[in-house]
mmCIF file of C-alpha atoms in Angstrom:
data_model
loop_
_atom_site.group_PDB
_atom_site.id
_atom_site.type_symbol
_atom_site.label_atom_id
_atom_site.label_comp_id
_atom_site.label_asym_id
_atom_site.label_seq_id
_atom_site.Cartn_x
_atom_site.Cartn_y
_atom_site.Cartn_z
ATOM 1 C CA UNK F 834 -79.465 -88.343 -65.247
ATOM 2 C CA UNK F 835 -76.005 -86.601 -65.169
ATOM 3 C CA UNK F 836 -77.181 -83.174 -64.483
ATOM 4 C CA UNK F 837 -74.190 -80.837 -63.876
ATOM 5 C CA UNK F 838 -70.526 -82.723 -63.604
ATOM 6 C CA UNK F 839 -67.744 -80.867 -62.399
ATOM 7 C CA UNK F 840 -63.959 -82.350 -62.406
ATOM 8 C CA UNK F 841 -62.366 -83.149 -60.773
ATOM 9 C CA UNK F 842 -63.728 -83.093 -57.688
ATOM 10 C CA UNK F 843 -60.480 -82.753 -55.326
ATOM 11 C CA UNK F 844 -57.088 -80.711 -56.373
ATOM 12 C CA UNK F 845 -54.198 -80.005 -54.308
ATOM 13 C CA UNK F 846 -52.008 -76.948 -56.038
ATOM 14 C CA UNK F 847 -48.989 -75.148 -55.230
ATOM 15 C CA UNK F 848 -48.853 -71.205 -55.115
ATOM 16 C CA UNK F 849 -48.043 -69.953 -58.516
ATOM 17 C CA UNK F 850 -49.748 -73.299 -60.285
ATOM 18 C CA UNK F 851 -52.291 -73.038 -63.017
ATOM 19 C CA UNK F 852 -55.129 -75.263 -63.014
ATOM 20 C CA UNK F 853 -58.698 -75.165 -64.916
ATOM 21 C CA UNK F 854 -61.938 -76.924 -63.650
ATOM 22 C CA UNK F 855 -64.123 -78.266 -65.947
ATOM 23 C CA UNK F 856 -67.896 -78.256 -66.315
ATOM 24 C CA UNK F 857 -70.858 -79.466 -68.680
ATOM 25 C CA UNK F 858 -74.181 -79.882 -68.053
ATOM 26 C CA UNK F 859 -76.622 -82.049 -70.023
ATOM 27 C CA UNK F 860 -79.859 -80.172 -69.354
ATOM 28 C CA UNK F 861 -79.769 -77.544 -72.503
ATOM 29 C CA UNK F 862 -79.576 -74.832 -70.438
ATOM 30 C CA UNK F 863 -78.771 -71.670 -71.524
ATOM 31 C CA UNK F 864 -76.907 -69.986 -68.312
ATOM 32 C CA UNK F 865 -74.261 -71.320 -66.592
ATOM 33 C CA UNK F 866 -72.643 -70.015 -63.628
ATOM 34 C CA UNK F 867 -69.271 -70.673 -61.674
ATOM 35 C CA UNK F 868 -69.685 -70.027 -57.139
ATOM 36 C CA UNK F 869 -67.202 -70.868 -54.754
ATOM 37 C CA UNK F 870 -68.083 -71.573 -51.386
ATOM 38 C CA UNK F 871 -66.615 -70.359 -48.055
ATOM 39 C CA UNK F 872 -67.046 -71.297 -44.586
ATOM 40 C CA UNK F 873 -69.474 -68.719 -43.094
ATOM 41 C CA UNK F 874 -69.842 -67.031 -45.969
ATOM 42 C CA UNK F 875 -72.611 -68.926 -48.548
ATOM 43 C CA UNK F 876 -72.354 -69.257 -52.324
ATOM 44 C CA UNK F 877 -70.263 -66.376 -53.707
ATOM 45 C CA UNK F 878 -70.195 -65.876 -57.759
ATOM 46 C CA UNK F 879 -67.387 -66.000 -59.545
ATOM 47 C CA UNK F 880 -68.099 -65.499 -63.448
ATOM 48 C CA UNK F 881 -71.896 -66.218 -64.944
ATOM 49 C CA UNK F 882 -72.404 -66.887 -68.809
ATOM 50 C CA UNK F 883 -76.179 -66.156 -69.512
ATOM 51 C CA UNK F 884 -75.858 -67.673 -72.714
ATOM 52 C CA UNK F 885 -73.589 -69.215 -75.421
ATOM 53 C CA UNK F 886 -70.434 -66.995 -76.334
ATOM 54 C CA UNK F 887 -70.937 -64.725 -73.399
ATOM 55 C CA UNK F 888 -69.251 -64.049 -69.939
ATOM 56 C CA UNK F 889 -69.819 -61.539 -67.299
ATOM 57 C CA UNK F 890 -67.815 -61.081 -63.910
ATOM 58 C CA UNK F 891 -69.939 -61.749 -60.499
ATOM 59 C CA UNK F 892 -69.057 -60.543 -57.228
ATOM 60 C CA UNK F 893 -65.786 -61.764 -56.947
ATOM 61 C CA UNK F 894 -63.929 -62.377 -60.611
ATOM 62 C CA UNK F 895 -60.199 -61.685 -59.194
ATOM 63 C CA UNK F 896 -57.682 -64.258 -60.156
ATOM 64 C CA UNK F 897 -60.147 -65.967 -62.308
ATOM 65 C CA UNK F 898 -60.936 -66.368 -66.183
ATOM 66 C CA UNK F 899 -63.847 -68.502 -67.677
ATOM 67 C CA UNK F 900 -64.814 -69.981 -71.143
ATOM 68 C CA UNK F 901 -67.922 -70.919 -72.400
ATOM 69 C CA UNK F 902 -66.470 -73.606 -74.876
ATOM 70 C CA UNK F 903 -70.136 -74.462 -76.240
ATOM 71 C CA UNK F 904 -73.788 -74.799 -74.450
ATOM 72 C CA UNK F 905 -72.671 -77.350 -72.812
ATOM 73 C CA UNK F 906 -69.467 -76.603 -71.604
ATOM 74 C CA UNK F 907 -68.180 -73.800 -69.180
ATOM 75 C CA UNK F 908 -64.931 -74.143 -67.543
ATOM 76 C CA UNK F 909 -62.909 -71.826 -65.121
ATOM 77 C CA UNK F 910 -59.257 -71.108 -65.517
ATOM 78 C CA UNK F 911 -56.417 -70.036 -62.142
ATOM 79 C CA UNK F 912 -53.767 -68.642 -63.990
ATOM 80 C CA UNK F 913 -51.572 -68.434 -60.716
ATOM 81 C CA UNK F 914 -53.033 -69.963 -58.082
ATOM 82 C CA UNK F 915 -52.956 -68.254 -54.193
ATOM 83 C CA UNK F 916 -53.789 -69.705 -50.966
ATOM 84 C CA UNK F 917 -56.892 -67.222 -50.797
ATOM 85 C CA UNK F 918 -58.332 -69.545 -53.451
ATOM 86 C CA UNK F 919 -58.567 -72.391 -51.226
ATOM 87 C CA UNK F 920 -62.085 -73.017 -51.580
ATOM 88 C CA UNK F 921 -65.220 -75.208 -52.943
ATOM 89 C CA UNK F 922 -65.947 -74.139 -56.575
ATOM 90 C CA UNK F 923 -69.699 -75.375 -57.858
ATOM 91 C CA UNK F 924 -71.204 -74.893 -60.953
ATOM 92 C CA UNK F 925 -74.513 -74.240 -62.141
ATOM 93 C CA UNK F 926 -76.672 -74.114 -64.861
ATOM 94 C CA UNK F 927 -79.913 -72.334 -64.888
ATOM 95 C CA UNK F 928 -82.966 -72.764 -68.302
ATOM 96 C CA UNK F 929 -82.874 -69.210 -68.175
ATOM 97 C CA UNK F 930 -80.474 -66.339 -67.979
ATOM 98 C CA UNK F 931 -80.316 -65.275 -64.815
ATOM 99 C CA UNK F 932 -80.264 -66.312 -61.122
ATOM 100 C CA UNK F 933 -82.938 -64.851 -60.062
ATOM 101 C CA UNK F 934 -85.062 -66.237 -63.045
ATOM 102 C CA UNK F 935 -85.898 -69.931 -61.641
ATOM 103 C CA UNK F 936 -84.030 -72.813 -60.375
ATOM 104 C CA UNK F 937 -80.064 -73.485 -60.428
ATOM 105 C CA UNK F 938 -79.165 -76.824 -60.686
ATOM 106 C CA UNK F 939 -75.392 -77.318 -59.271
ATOM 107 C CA UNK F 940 -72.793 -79.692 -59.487
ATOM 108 C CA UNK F 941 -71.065 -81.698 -56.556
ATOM 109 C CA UNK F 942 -68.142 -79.244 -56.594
ATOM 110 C CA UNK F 943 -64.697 -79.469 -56.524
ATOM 111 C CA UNK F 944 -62.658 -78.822 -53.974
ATOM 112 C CA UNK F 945 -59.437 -76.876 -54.219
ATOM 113 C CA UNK F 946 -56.133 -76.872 -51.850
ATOM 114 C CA UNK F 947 -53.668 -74.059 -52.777
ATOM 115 C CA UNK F 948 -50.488 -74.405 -50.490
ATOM 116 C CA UNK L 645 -75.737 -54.288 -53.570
ATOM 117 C CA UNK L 646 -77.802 -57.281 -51.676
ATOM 118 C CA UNK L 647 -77.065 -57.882 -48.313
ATOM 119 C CA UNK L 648 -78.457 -61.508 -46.335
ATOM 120 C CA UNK L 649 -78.206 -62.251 -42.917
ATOM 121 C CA UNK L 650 -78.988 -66.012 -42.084
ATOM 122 C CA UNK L 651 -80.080 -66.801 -38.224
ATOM 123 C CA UNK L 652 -79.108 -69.456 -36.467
ATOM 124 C CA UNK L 653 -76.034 -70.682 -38.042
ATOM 125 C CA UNK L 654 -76.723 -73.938 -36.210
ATOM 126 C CA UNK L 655 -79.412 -75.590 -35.509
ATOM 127 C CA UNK L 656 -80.437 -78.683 -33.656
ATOM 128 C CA UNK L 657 -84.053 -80.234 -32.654
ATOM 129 C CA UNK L 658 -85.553 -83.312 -32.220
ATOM 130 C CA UNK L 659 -87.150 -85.698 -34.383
ATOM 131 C CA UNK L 660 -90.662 -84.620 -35.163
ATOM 132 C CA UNK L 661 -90.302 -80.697 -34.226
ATOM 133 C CA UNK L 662 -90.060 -78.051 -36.408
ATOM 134 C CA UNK L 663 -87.025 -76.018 -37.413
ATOM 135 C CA UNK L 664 -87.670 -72.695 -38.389
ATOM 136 C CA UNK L 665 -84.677 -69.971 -40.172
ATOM 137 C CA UNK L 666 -85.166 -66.829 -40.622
ATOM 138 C CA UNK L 667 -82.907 -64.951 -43.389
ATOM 139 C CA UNK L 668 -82.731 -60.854 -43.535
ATOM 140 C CA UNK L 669 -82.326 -58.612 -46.544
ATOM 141 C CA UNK L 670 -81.228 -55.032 -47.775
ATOM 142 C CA UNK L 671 -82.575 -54.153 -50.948
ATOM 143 C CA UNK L 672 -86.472 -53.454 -50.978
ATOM 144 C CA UNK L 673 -86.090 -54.031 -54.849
ATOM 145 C CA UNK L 674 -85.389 -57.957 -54.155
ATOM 146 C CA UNK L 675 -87.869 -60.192 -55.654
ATOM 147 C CA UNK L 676 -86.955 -63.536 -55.679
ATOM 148 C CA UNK L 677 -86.349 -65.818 -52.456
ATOM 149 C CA UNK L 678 -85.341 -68.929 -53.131
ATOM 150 C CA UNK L 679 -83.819 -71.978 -50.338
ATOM 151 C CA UNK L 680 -81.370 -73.978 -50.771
ATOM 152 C CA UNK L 681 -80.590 -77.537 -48.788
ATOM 153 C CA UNK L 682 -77.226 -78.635 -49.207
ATOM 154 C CA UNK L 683 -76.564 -82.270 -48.307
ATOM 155 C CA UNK L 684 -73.023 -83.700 -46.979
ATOM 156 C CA UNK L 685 -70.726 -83.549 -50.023
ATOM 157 C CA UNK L 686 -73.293 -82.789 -52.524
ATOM 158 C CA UNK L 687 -74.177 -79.263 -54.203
ATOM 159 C CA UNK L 688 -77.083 -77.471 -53.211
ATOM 160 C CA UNK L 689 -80.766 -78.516 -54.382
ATOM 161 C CA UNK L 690 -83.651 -75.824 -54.222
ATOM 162 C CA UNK L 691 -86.061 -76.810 -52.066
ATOM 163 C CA UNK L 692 -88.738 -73.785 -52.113
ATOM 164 C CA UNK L 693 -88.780 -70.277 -53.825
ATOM 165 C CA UNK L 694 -91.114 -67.727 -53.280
ATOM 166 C CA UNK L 695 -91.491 -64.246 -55.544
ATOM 167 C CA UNK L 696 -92.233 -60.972 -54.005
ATOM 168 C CA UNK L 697 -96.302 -60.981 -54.756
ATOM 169 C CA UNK L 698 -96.628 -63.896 -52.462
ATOM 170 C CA UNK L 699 -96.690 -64.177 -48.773
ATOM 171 C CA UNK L 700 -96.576 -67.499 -48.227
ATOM 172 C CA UNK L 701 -95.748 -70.632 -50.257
ATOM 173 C CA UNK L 702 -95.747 -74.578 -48.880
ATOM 174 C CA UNK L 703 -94.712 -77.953 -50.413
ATOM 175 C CA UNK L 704 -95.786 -80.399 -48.078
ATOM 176 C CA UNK L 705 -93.733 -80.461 -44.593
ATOM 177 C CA UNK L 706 -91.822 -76.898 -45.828
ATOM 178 C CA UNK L 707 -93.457 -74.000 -46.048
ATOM 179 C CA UNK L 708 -91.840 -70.115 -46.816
ATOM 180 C CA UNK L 709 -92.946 -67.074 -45.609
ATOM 181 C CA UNK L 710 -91.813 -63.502 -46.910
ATOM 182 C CA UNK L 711 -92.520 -59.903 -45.241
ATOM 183 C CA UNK L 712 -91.718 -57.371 -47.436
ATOM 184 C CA UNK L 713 -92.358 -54.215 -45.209
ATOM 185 C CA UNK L 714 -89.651 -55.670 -42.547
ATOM 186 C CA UNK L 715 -87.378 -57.188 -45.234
ATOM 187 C CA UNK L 716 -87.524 -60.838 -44.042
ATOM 188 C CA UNK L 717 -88.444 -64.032 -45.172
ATOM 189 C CA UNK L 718 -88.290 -67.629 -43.336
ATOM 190 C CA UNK L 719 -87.839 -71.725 -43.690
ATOM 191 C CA UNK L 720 -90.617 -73.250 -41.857
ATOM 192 C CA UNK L 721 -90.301 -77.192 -41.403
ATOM 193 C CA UNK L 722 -92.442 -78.786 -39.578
ATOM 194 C CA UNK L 723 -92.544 -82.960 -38.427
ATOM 195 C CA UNK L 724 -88.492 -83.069 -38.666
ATOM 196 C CA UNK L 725 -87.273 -86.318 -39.946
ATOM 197 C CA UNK L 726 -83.019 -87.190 -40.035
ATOM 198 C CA UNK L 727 -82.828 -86.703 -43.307
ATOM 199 C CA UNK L 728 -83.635 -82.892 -42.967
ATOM 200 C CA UNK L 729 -80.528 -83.006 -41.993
ATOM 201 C CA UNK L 730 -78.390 -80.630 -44.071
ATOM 202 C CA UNK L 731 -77.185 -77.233 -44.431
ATOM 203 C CA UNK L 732 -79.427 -75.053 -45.517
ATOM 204 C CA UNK L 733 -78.837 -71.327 -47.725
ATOM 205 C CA UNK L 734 -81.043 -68.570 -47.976
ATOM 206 C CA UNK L 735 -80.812 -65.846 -51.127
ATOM 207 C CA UNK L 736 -82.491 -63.098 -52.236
ATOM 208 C CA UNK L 737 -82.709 -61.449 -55.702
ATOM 209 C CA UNK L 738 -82.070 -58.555 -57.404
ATOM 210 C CA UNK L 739 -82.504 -57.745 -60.759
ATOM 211 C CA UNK L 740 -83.020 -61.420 -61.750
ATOM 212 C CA UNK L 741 -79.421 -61.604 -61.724
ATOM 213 C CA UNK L 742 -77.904 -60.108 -58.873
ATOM 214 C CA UNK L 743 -78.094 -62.743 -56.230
ATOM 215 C CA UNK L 744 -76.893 -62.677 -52.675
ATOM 216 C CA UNK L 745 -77.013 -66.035 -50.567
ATOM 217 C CA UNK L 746 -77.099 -65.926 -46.696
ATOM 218 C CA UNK L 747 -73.834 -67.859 -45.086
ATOM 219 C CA UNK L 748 -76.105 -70.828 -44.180
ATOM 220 C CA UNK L 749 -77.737 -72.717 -41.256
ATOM 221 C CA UNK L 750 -76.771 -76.278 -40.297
ATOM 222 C CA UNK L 751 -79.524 -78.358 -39.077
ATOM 223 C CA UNK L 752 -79.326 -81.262 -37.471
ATOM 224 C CA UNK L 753 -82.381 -83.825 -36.849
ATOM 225 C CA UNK L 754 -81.965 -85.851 -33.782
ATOM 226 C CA UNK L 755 -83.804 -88.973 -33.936
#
């Protein structure tokens, strides 16, 4: 049972660097979702895709793009990375659209260095 | 938009007590409360959820409890074992989309 896999899991960048982090889950979910994680501060969404061929900004989108290559597939893209990026980025995949609608089912993350 | 507040950030009890954490919210229009244990390099795994038109929900040794008048909800476990040992996030629900998680409470389980 893969679930949700995330890679890679660790990544050291440089400021300026581009980078994208990949996900795919193998549930058939429709809604995927894309959180980093601060100290202190919870789960924080980044971009959410309730469905194939859609994308919609969360509560904090700056600095970030997504794609949602297929159902399976939803990656997220720093086009110039910052040091305020540092962070834990998890994805998640929900059966319906919406967070609120049922479980979300997350990855192991990946964990991001920007120096 | 949502607002949680998570309290304690840390907590620590012995083996066989109970751990309770208590989570606040800001929007009377929240519906959904779901909790979240997070395990040493692992992603978060729901544990419990409870919907506004319930008080109280329980699975075993966890049990959730919501208040809607005072805008607070809680993580009851009771008979602690080490491997409740995690972090463990709070959210509430807005919307069905608009979701706001507390900034977490580590417990710790000592045997």
């Amino acid at each position: 049972n893969a679930g949700v896999t995330q890679t890679p899991k660790f990544q050291v960048l440089k400021t300026g660097q581009s980078m994208t982090l990949q996900c795919a889950q193998d549930m058939n979910h429709n809604s995927m979702y894309w959180y980093r994680q601060d100290p202190g501060m919870g789960l924080r969404l980044i971009y959410y895709s309730a469905s194939e061929g859609t994308t919609d900004k969360g509560e904090v989108p700056n600095g970030y793009n997504v794609s949602r290559l297929n159902k399976r597939e939803f990656s997220l893209r720093l086009e110039s990375a910052a040091p305020s990026q540092t962070s834990v980025y998890f994805c998640a995949s929900s059966e319906r659209a919406g967070q609120g609608t049922g479980e979300l089912f997350f990855g192991e993350g990946s964990r991001l260095t920007v120096l | 938009g949502e607002n949680v507040e998570q309290h304690p950030s840390t907590l620590s009890v012995q083996e066989g007590d109970s751990a309770v954490i208590k989570c606040t919210y800001s929007d009377s229009a929240s519906n959904y409360f779901p909790w979240y244990k997070q395990e040493l390099g692992k992603g978060p795994q729901l544990i419990i959820d409870i919907r506004s038109n319930v008080g109280e929900k329980k699975d075993q040794r966890i049990a959730v409890t919501l208040n809607k008048t005072a805008k607070h909800f809680s993580l009851h476990i009771t008979e602690t074992q080490p491997e409740d040992s995690a972090v463990y996030f709070c959210a509430a629900t807005y919307n069905n989309n608009d979701m706001r998680f507390g900034a977490g409470t580590r417990l710790t389980v000592k045997p």
